[in-house]
Structure formats: C-alpha cells, structure tokens
GROMACS .gro file of C-alpha atoms in nm:
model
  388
    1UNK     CA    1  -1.811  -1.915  -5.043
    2UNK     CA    2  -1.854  -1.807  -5.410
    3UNK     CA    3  -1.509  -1.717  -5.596
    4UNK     CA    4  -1.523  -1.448  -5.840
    5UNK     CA    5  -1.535  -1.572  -6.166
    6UNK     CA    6  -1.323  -1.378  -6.400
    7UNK     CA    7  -0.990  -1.552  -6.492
    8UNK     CA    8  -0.694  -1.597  -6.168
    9UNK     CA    9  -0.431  -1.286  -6.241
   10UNK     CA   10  -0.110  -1.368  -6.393
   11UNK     CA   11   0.022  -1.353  -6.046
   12UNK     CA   12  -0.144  -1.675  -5.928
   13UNK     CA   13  -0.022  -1.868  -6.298
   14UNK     CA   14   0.312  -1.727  -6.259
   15UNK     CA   15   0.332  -1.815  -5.897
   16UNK     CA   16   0.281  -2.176  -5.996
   17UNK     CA   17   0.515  -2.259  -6.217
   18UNK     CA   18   0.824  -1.963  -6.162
   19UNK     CA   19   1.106  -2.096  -5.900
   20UNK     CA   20   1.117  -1.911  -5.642
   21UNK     CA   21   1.374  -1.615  -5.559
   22UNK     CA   22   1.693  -1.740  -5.427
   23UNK     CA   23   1.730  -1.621  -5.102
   24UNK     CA   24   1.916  -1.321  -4.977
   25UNK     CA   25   2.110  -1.290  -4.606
   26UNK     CA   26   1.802  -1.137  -4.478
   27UNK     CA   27   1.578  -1.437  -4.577
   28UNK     CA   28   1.838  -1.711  -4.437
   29UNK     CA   29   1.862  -1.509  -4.173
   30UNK     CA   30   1.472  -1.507  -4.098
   31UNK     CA   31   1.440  -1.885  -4.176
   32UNK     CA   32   1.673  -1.967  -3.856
   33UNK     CA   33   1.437  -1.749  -3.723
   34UNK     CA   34   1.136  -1.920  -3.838
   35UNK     CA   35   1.222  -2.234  -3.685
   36UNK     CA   36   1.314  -2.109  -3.350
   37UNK     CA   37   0.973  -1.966  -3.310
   38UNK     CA   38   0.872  -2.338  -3.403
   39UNK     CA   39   1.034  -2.445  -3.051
   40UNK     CA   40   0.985  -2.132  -2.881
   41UNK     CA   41   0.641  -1.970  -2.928
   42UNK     CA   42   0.700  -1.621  -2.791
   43UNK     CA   43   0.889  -1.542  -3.050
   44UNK     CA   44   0.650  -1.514  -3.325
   45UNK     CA   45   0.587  -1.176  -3.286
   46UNK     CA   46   0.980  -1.092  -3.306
   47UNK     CA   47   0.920  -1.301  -3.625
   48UNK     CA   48   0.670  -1.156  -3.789
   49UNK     CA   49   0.811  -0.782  -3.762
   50UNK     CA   50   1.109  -0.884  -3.951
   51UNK     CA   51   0.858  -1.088  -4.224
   52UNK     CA   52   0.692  -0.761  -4.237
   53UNK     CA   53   1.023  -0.544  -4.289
   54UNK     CA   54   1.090  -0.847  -4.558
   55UNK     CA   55   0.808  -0.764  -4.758
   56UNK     CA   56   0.816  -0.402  -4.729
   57UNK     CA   57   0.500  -0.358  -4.518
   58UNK     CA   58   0.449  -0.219  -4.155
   59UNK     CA   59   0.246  -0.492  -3.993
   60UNK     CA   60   0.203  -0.875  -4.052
   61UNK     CA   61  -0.050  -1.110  -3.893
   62UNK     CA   62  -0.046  -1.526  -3.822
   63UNK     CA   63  -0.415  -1.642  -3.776
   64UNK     CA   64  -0.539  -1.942  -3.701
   65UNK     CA   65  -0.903  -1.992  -3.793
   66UNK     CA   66  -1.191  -2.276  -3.855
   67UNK     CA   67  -1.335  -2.266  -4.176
   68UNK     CA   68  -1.351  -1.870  -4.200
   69UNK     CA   69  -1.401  -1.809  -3.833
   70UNK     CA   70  -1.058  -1.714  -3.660
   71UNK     CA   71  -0.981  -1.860  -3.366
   72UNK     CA   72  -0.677  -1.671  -3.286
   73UNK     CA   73  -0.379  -1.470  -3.385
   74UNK     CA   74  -0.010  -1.331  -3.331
   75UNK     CA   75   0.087  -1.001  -3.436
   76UNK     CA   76   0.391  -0.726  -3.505
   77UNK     CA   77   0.271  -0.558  -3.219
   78UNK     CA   78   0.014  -0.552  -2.907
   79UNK     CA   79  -0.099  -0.199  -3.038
   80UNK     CA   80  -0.192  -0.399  -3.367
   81UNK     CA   81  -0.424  -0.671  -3.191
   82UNK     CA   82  -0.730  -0.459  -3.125
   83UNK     CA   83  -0.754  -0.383  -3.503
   84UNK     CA   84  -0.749  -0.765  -3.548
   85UNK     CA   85  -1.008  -0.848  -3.329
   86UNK     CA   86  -1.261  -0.540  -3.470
   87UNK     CA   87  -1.173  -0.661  -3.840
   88UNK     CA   88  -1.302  -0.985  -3.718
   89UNK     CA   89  -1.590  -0.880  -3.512
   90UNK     CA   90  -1.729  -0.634  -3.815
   91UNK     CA   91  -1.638  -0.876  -4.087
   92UNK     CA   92  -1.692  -1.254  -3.938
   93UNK     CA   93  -1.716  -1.405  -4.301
   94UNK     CA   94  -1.456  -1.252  -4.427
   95UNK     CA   95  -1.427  -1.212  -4.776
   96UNK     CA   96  -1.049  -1.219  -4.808
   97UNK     CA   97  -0.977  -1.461  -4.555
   98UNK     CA   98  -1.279  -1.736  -4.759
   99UNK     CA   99  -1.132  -1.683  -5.100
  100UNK     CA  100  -0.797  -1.755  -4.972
  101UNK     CA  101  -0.883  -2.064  -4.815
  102UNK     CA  102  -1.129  -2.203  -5.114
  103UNK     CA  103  -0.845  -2.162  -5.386
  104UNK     CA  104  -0.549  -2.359  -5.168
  105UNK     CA  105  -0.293  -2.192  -5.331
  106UNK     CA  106   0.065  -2.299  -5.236
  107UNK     CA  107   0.214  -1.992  -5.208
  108UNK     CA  108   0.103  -1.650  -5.116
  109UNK     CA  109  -0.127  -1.434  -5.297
  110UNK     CA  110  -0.214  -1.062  -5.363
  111UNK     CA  111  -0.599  -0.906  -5.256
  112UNK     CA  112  -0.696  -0.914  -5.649
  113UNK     CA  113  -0.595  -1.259  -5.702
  114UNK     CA  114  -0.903  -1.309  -5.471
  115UNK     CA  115  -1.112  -1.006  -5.534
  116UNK     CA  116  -1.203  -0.733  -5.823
  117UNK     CA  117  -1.115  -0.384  -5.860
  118UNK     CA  118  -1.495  -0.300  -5.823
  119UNK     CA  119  -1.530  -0.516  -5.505
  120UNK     CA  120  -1.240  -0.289  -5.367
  121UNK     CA  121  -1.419  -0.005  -5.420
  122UNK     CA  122  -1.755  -0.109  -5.317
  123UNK     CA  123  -1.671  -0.381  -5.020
  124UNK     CA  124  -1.790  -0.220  -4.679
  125UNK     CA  125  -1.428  -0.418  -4.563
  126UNK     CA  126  -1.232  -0.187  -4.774
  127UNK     CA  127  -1.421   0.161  -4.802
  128UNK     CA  128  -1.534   0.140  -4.466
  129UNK     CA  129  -1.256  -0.018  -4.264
  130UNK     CA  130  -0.934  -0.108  -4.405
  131UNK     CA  131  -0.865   0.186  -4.659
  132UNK     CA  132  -0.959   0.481  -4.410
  133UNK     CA  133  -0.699   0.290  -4.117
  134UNK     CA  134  -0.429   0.307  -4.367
  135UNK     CA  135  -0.395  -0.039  -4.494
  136UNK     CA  136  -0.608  -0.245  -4.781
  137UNK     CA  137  -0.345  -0.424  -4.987
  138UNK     CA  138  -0.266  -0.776  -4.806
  139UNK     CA  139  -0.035  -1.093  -4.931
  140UNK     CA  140  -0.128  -1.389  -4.767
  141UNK     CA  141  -0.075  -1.750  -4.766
  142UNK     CA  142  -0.283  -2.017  -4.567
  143UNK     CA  143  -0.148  -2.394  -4.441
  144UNK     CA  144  -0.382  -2.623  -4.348
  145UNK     CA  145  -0.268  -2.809  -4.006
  146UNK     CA  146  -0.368  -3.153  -3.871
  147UNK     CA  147  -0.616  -3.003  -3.605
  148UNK     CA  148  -0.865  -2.900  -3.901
  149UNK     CA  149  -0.744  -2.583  -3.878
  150UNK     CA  150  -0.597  -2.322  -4.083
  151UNK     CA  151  -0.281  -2.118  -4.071
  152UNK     CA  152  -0.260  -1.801  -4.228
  153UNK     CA  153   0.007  -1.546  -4.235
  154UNK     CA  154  -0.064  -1.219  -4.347
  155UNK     CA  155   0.112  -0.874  -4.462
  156UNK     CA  156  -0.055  -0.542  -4.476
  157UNK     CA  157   0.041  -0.247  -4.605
  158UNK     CA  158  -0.187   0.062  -4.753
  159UNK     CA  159  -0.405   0.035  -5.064
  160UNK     CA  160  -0.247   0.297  -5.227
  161UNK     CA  161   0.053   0.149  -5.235
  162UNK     CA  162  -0.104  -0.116  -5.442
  163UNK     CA  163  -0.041  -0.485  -5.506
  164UNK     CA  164   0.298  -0.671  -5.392
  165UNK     CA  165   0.536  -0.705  -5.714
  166UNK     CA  166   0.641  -1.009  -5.816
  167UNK     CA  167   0.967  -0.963  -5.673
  168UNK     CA  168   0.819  -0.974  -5.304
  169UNK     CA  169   0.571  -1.282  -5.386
  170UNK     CA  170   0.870  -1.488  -5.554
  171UNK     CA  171   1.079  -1.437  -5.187
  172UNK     CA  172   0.765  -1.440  -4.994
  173UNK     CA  173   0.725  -1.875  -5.151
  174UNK     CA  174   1.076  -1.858  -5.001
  175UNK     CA  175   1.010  -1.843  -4.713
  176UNK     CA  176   0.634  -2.045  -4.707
  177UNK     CA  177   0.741  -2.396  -4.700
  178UNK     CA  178   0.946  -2.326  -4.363
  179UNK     CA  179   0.674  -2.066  -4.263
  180UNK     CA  180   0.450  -2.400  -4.318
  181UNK     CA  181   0.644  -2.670  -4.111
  182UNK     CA  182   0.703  -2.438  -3.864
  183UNK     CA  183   0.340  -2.345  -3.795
  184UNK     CA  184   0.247  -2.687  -3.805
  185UNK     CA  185   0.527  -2.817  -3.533
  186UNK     CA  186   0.401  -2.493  -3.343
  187UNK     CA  187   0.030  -2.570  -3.337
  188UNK     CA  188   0.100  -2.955  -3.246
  189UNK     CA  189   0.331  -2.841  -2.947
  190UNK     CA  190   0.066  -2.566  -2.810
  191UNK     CA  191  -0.229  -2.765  -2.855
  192UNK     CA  192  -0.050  -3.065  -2.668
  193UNK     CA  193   0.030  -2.822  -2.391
  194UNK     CA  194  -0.310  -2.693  -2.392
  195UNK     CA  195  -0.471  -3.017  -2.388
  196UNK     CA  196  -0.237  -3.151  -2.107
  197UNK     CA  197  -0.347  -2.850  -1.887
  198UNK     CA  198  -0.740  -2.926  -1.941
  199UNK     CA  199  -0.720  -3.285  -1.879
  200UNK     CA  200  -0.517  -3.194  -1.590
  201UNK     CA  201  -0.810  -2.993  -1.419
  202UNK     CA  202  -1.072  -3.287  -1.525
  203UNK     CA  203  -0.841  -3.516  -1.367
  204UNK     CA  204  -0.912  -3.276  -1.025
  205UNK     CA  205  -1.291  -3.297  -1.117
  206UNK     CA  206  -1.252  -2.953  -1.225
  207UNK     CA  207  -1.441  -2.844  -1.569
  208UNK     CA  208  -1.197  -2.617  -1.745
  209UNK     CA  209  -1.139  -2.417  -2.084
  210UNK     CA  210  -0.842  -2.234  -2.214
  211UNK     CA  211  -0.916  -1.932  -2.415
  212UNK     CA  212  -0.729  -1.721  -2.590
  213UNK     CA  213  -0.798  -1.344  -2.747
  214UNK     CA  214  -1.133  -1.231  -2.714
  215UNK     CA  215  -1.223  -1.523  -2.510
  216UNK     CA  216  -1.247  -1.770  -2.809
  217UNK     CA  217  -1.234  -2.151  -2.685
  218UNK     CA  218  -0.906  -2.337  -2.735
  219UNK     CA  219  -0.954  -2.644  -2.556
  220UNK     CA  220  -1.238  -2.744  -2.329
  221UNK     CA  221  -1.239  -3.080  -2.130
  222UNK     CA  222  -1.531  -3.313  -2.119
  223UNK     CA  223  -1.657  -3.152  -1.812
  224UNK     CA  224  -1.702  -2.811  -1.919
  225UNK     CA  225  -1.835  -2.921  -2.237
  226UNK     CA  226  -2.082  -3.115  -2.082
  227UNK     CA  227  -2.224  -2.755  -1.950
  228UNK     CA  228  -2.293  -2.671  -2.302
  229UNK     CA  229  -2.541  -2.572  -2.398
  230UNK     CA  230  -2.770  -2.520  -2.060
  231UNK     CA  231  -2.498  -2.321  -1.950
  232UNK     CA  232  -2.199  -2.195  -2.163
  233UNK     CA  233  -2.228  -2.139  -2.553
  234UNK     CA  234  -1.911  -2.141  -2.745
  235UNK     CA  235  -1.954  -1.925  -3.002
  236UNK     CA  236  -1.758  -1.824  -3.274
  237UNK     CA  237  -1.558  -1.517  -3.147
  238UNK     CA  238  -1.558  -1.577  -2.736
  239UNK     CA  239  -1.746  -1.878  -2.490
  240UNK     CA  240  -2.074  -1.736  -2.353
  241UNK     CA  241  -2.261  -1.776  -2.084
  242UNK     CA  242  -2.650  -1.823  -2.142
  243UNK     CA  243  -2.731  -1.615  -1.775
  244UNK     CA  244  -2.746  -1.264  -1.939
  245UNK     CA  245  -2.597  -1.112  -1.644
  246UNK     CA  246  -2.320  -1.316  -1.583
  247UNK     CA  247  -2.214  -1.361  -1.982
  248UNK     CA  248  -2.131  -0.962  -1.899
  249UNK     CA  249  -1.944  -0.996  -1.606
  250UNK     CA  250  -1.763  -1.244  -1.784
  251UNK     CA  251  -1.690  -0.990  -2.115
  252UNK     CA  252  -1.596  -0.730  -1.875
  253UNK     CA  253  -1.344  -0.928  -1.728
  254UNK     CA  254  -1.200  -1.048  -2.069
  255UNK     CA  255  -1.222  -0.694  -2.198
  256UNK     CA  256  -1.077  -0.554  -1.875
  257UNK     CA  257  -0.751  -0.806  -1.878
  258UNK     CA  258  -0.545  -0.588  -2.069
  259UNK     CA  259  -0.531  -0.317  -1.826
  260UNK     CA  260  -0.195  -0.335  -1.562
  261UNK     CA  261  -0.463  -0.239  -1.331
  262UNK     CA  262  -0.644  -0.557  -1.384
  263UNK     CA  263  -0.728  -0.795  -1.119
  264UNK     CA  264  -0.530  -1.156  -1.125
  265UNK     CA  265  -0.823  -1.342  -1.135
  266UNK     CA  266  -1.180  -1.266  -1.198
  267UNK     CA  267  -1.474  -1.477  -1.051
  268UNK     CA  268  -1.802  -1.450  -1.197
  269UNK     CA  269  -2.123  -1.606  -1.051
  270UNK     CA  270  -2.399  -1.813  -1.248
  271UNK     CA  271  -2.719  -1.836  -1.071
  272UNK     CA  272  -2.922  -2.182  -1.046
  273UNK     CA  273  -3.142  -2.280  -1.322
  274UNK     CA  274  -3.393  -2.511  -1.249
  275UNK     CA  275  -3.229  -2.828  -1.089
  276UNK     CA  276  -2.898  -2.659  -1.180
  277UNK     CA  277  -2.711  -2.510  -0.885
  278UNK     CA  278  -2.534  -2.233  -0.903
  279UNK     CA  279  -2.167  -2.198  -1.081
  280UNK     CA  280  -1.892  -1.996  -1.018
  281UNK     CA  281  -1.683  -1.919  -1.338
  282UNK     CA  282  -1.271  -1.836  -1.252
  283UNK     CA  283  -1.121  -1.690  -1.536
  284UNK     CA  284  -0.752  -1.665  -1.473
  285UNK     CA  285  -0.489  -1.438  -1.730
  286UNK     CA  286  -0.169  -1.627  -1.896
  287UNK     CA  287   0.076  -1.367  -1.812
  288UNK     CA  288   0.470  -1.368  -1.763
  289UNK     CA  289   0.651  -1.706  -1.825
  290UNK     CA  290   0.312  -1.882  -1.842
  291UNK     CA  291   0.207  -1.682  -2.139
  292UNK     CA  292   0.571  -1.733  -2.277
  293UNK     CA  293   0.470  -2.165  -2.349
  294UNK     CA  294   0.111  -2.062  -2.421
  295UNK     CA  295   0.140  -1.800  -2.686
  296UNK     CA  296  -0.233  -1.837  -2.840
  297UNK     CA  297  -0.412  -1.878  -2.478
  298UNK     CA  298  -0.503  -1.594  -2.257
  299UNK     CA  299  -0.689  -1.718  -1.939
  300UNK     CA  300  -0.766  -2.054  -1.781
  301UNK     CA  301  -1.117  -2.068  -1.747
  302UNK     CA  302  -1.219  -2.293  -1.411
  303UNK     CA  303  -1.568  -2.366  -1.338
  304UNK     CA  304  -1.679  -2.501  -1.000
  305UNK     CA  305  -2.053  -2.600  -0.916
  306UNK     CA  306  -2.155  -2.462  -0.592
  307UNK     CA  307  -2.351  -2.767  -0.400
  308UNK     CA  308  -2.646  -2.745  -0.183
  309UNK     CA  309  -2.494  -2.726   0.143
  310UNK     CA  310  -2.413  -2.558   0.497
  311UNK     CA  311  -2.323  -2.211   0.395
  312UNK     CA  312  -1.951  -2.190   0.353
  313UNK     CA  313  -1.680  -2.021   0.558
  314UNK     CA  314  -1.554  -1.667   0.544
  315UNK     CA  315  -1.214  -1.782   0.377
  316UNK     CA  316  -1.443  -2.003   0.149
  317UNK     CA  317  -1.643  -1.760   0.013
  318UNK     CA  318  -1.343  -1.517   0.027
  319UNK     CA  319  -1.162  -1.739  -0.204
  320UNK     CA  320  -1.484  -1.786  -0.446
  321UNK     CA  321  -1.546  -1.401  -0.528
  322UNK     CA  322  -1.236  -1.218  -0.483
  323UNK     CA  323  -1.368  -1.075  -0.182
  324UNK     CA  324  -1.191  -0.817   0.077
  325UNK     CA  325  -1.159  -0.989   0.438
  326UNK     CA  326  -1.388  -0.750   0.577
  327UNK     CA  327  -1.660  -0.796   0.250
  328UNK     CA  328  -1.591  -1.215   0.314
  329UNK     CA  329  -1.678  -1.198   0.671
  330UNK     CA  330  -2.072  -0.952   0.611
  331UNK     CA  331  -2.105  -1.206   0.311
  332UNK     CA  332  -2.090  -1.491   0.521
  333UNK     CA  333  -2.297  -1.352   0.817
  334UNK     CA  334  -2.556  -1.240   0.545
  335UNK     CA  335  -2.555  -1.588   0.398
  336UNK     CA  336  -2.618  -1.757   0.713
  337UNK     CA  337  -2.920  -1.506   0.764
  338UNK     CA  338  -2.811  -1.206   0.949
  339UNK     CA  339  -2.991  -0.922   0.845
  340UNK     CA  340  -2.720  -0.626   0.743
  341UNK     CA  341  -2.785  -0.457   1.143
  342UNK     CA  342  -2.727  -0.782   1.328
  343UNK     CA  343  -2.441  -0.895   1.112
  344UNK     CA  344  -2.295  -0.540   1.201
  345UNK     CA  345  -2.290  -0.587   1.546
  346UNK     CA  346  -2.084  -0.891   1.511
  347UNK     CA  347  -1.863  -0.737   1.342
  348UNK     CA  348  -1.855  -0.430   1.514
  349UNK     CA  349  -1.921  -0.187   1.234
  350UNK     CA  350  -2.216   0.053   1.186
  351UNK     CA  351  -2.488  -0.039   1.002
  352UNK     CA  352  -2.428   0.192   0.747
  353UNK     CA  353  -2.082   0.044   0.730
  354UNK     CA  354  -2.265  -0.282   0.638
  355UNK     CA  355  -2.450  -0.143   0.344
  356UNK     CA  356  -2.158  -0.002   0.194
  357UNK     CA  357  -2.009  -0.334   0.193
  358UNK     CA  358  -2.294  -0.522   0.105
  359UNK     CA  359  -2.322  -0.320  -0.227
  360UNK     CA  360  -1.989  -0.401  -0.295
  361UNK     CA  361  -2.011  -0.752  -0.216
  362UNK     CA  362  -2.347  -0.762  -0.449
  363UNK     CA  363  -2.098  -0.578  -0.748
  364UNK     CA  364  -1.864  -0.845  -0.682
  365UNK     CA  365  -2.098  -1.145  -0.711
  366UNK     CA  366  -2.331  -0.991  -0.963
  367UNK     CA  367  -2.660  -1.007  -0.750
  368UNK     CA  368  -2.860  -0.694  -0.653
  369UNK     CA  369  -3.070  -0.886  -0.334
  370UNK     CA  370  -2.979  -1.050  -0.012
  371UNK     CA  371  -3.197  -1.361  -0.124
  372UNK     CA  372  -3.012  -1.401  -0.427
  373UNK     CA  373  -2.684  -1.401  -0.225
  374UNK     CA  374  -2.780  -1.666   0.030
  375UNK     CA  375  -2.928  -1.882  -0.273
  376UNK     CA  376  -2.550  -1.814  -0.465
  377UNK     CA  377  -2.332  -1.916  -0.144
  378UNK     CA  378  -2.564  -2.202  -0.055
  379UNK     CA  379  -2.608  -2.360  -0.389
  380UNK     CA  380  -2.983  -2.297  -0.350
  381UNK     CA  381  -3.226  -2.089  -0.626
  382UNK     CA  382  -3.282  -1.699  -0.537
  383UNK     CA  383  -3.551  -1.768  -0.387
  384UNK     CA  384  -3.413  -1.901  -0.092
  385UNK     CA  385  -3.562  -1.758   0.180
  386UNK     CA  386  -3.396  -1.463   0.420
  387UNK     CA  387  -3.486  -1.196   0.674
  388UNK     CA  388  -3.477  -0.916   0.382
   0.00000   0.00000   0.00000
C-alpha cells in the first residue's frame, strides 16, 4: 500500500528519539496486568479497559491480522465487537490499519502520522463510518509475532477530540515493549493450544477447524484443508462453503451464536458433488471455561463425510442434525423409503402429523425434497431414488 508522501509529523521524529515517560502507579500497575493476561488470556479485555482509561479514550482494540486482513480481535467490551467486525467488513483494506503496518514504527502512532487532513475529510472510513459513530482519532501500535502475523493494539476516541498529545504517546511507548512480549507469549500459547486441539481431531480421522469471530479460520488440520477448495473456501473474513445453500446455513449459525437462545451445536449438511459424498459440517461454540484458554476461537468446526451405506439409525441420524426424537425416527423411516403415510403408521401419528415434521426435518438438514434426504442420510447424490 502507497504511504502518503508529505514529510512523517513531528510526532513520529519525536517518538524516536524522546525517552519515554517514566511511569506513574497506574502504568506499573497495568504492566503486572499486562503480563498476567500473557498467562491468562481472558483477561485481555479487563486489560484493555484500563489501557483505554490510560490513554483517556472510551474503547481500545487488540487485533491480530495477516498482511491487512484481520484475523481476529479482543475488545473493552462485547457491545464494542460488532462495530469491529462491520469496520472490517466495509473497509477490508484498511487504510489505517496498511499504513501502520508499512512504516514499522516502534512505538505507537497518531491517525495523521499515517494519513492527511484532506484524507480525513474525504475517506468514506471517516465521513461515512467512524466520525458519525463517535470515534475517528485512533493511536495504535503494531508487533509483528513469529506466526507471520501482526499484533495491533488500538485506542479510539472521537475525532473531535483530535490527536493524542505527546504526553499520552510518550506513556503509551511505556507500556509497548511489555504490551509486545506479552502479545507474543500470548499468541505462541493460544496457537499451541489451538493446534493441539486440531491435530487431536485428525488423530480421530476427524477433519477439523477452529474459528474464531466471524468465522475466520484459526487453525485447520490437514484433513479439512484437504477439502479446500472443492468444498470449503477460507476466505479472508469467515471459511465458506462452495454449496450456496449450505455456506448460509453455516453464516446463520455463526451469526446466530451470540444469542442465549442459541443452540449448542449447529449441524449443517453439504450435499454430494460429483464423486463427493455428502458432508455434514458441526460447528460447535467455545463458551464458559473453554472459551476462558481459547480467547481468539469461537467454535470447533468438525466435518464428517457421510459414506455410501445402509441408511443409518434413528439415534445416528439424531445425533448428525440436531434432530427431535420424534423428527429422528420420520427421518429415518423416510430415508429407508417410507413414503410420509406409511412411515406414519409406524409411528402412529397422522399423516398430517408427518408433514409437519418432515418440513421441519427438511429446515433442519437444509433440503426441500424427500430424494434429497435419502441421498443426504445415505451418502448417495439427490437423485437417489424414492417413492416421492
């Protein structure tokens, strides 16, 4: 990415070559702080409210991104986090975030040390998203971590309150190098834990991803990468899936997680492709103690292959699609080739019983035809055939 060319501010020289502030209570305080969020991940957010209250600005942000892509984030608060991902959805190549990297300043920097007074005013990120929400004036600082990957932390306050002073900056570079060590014996403990839980599940012959917000790829093991790209895309912001209808199910369910409402585990059918048989995606939420070790990962992402063979059991297929009893047992009769009237005698419902269930049973496993069911539970193509 292009840097503007007129001359760094006298905030970046200054920054250079000034010692830093010495530090006050508050700042030794947050430095003990700093490191115990290096140990024990959940506490970055506790962290990063008092950075913010440090530098005098409601809200602070740690991102970790690729290049200018973000992978992930921590913030003040969860009420905070949707703004993050929309910023990054609207503004992938973001302007600040690419500047900020490309100059690898040691020590954090003010939005004009990166960009102009005009870009402010004409920048669609500013007029049209940051300035109107209340914020627009940012201090950041980025460390680059062994994984390839960048750190950033981030404070925000509102453009009208203009630039951080000097003052703020100087105890701000306080603060970076343990910001910096910390973030880098944070990463290398997550990403070990992450990496122990997807080799884990190849280990079972499970293929396996965790993800974190948005449904961005953290880890993937061999197996589920070898589904790329016939099957899953990882993309920049969230892993896809190619099927059209099942890359929604799967967005619903990622979307939906944040509810207390939401379900503990989501299963989302693929249909066959070609020689492919059909897969069946579990996406499981990092909640509680779990999400306590993994701070950056929100689901476990499973994927099991479902193999031409006899059509499974009731508890099987249960088990597979988060189905009721009652919708496991018609989904199984179905499968084996009941029409909905026969499969209602056996289970001694009325037919019209059946088709109630059946429609929720096709919600559930995202098909809209019997065929497509039978083909889905027996690891055959849709067109299967079936007593319609």
């Amino acid at each position: 990415m292009t840097i503007h060319s007129h001359p760094f501010p006298s905030a970046i020289r200054s920054a250079s070559i000034e010692p830093a502030a010495a530090l006050s209570a508050e700042g030794a305080a947050l430095i003990d702080r700093i490191y115990e969020a290096a140990a024990l991940p959940e506490l970055w957010r506790e962290v990063l409210v008092e950075l913010a209250r440090f530098a005098g600005a409601p809200q602070a942000v740690m991102i970790v991104s690729t290049g200018t892509h973000f992978r992930d984030f921590v913030t003040t608060s969860p009420e905070f986090d949707p703004l993050v991902i929309d910023h990054f959805e609207r503004f992938p190549d973001n302007v600040r975030i690419g500047r900020l990297l490309a100059l690898r300043h040691p020590g954090f920097l003010n939005d004009l040390d990166v960009v102009t007074e005009e870009e402010i005013a004409t920048l669609p990120l500013y007029q049209d998203f940051l300035i109107p929400r209340g914020y627009g004036a940012g201090t950041a600082t980025a460390v680059l971590v062994p994984s390839g990957d960048s750190v950033i932390v981030h404070c925000e306050r509102a453009r009208a309150e203009g630039d951080f002073g000097p003052q703020i900056l100087s105890a701000l570079n306080s603060l970076r190098p343990h910001l910096a060590r910390a973030a880098l014996l944070s990463a290398r403990l997550e990403m070990e834990r992450v990496s122990t839980t997807t080799r884990t599940l190849e280990s079972l012959g499970l293929p396996a991803a965790v993800l974190g917000s948005g449904g961005r790829v953290i880890d993937a093991n061999p197996s589920l990468v070898a589904m790329m790209p016939h099957t899953l895309s990882d993309q920049p912001l969230r892993l896809a899936v190619v099927d059209p209808a099942a890359d929604r199910l799967l967005r619903e369910a990622v979307a939906q997680s944040a509810s207390p409402q939401a379900m503990p585990v989501r299963s989302i059918p693929i249909a066959a492709s070609g020689e492919r048989p059909p897969v069946i995606l579990h996406l499981v939420p990092i909640r509680g103690a779990a999400h306590d070790v993994f701070v950056r990962a929100r689901f476990v992402l499973i994927a099991t292959p479902v193999v031409a063979q006899d059509v499974p059991s009731a508890d099987v297929v249960q088990g597979l699609f988060d189905l009721t009893p009652a919708e496991a047992r018609l989904a199984a009769l179905i499968a084996a080739g009941d029409a909905p009237a026969p499969a209602a005698a056996k289970l001694g419902i009325t037919p019209s019983t059946a088709r109630s269930v059946l429609r929720r049973i096709f919600q559930k496993t995202g098909v809209s035809r019997q065929a497509e069911l039978v083909g889905l539970l027996a690891g055959r193509g849709a067109g299967s055939g079936l007593r319609e």
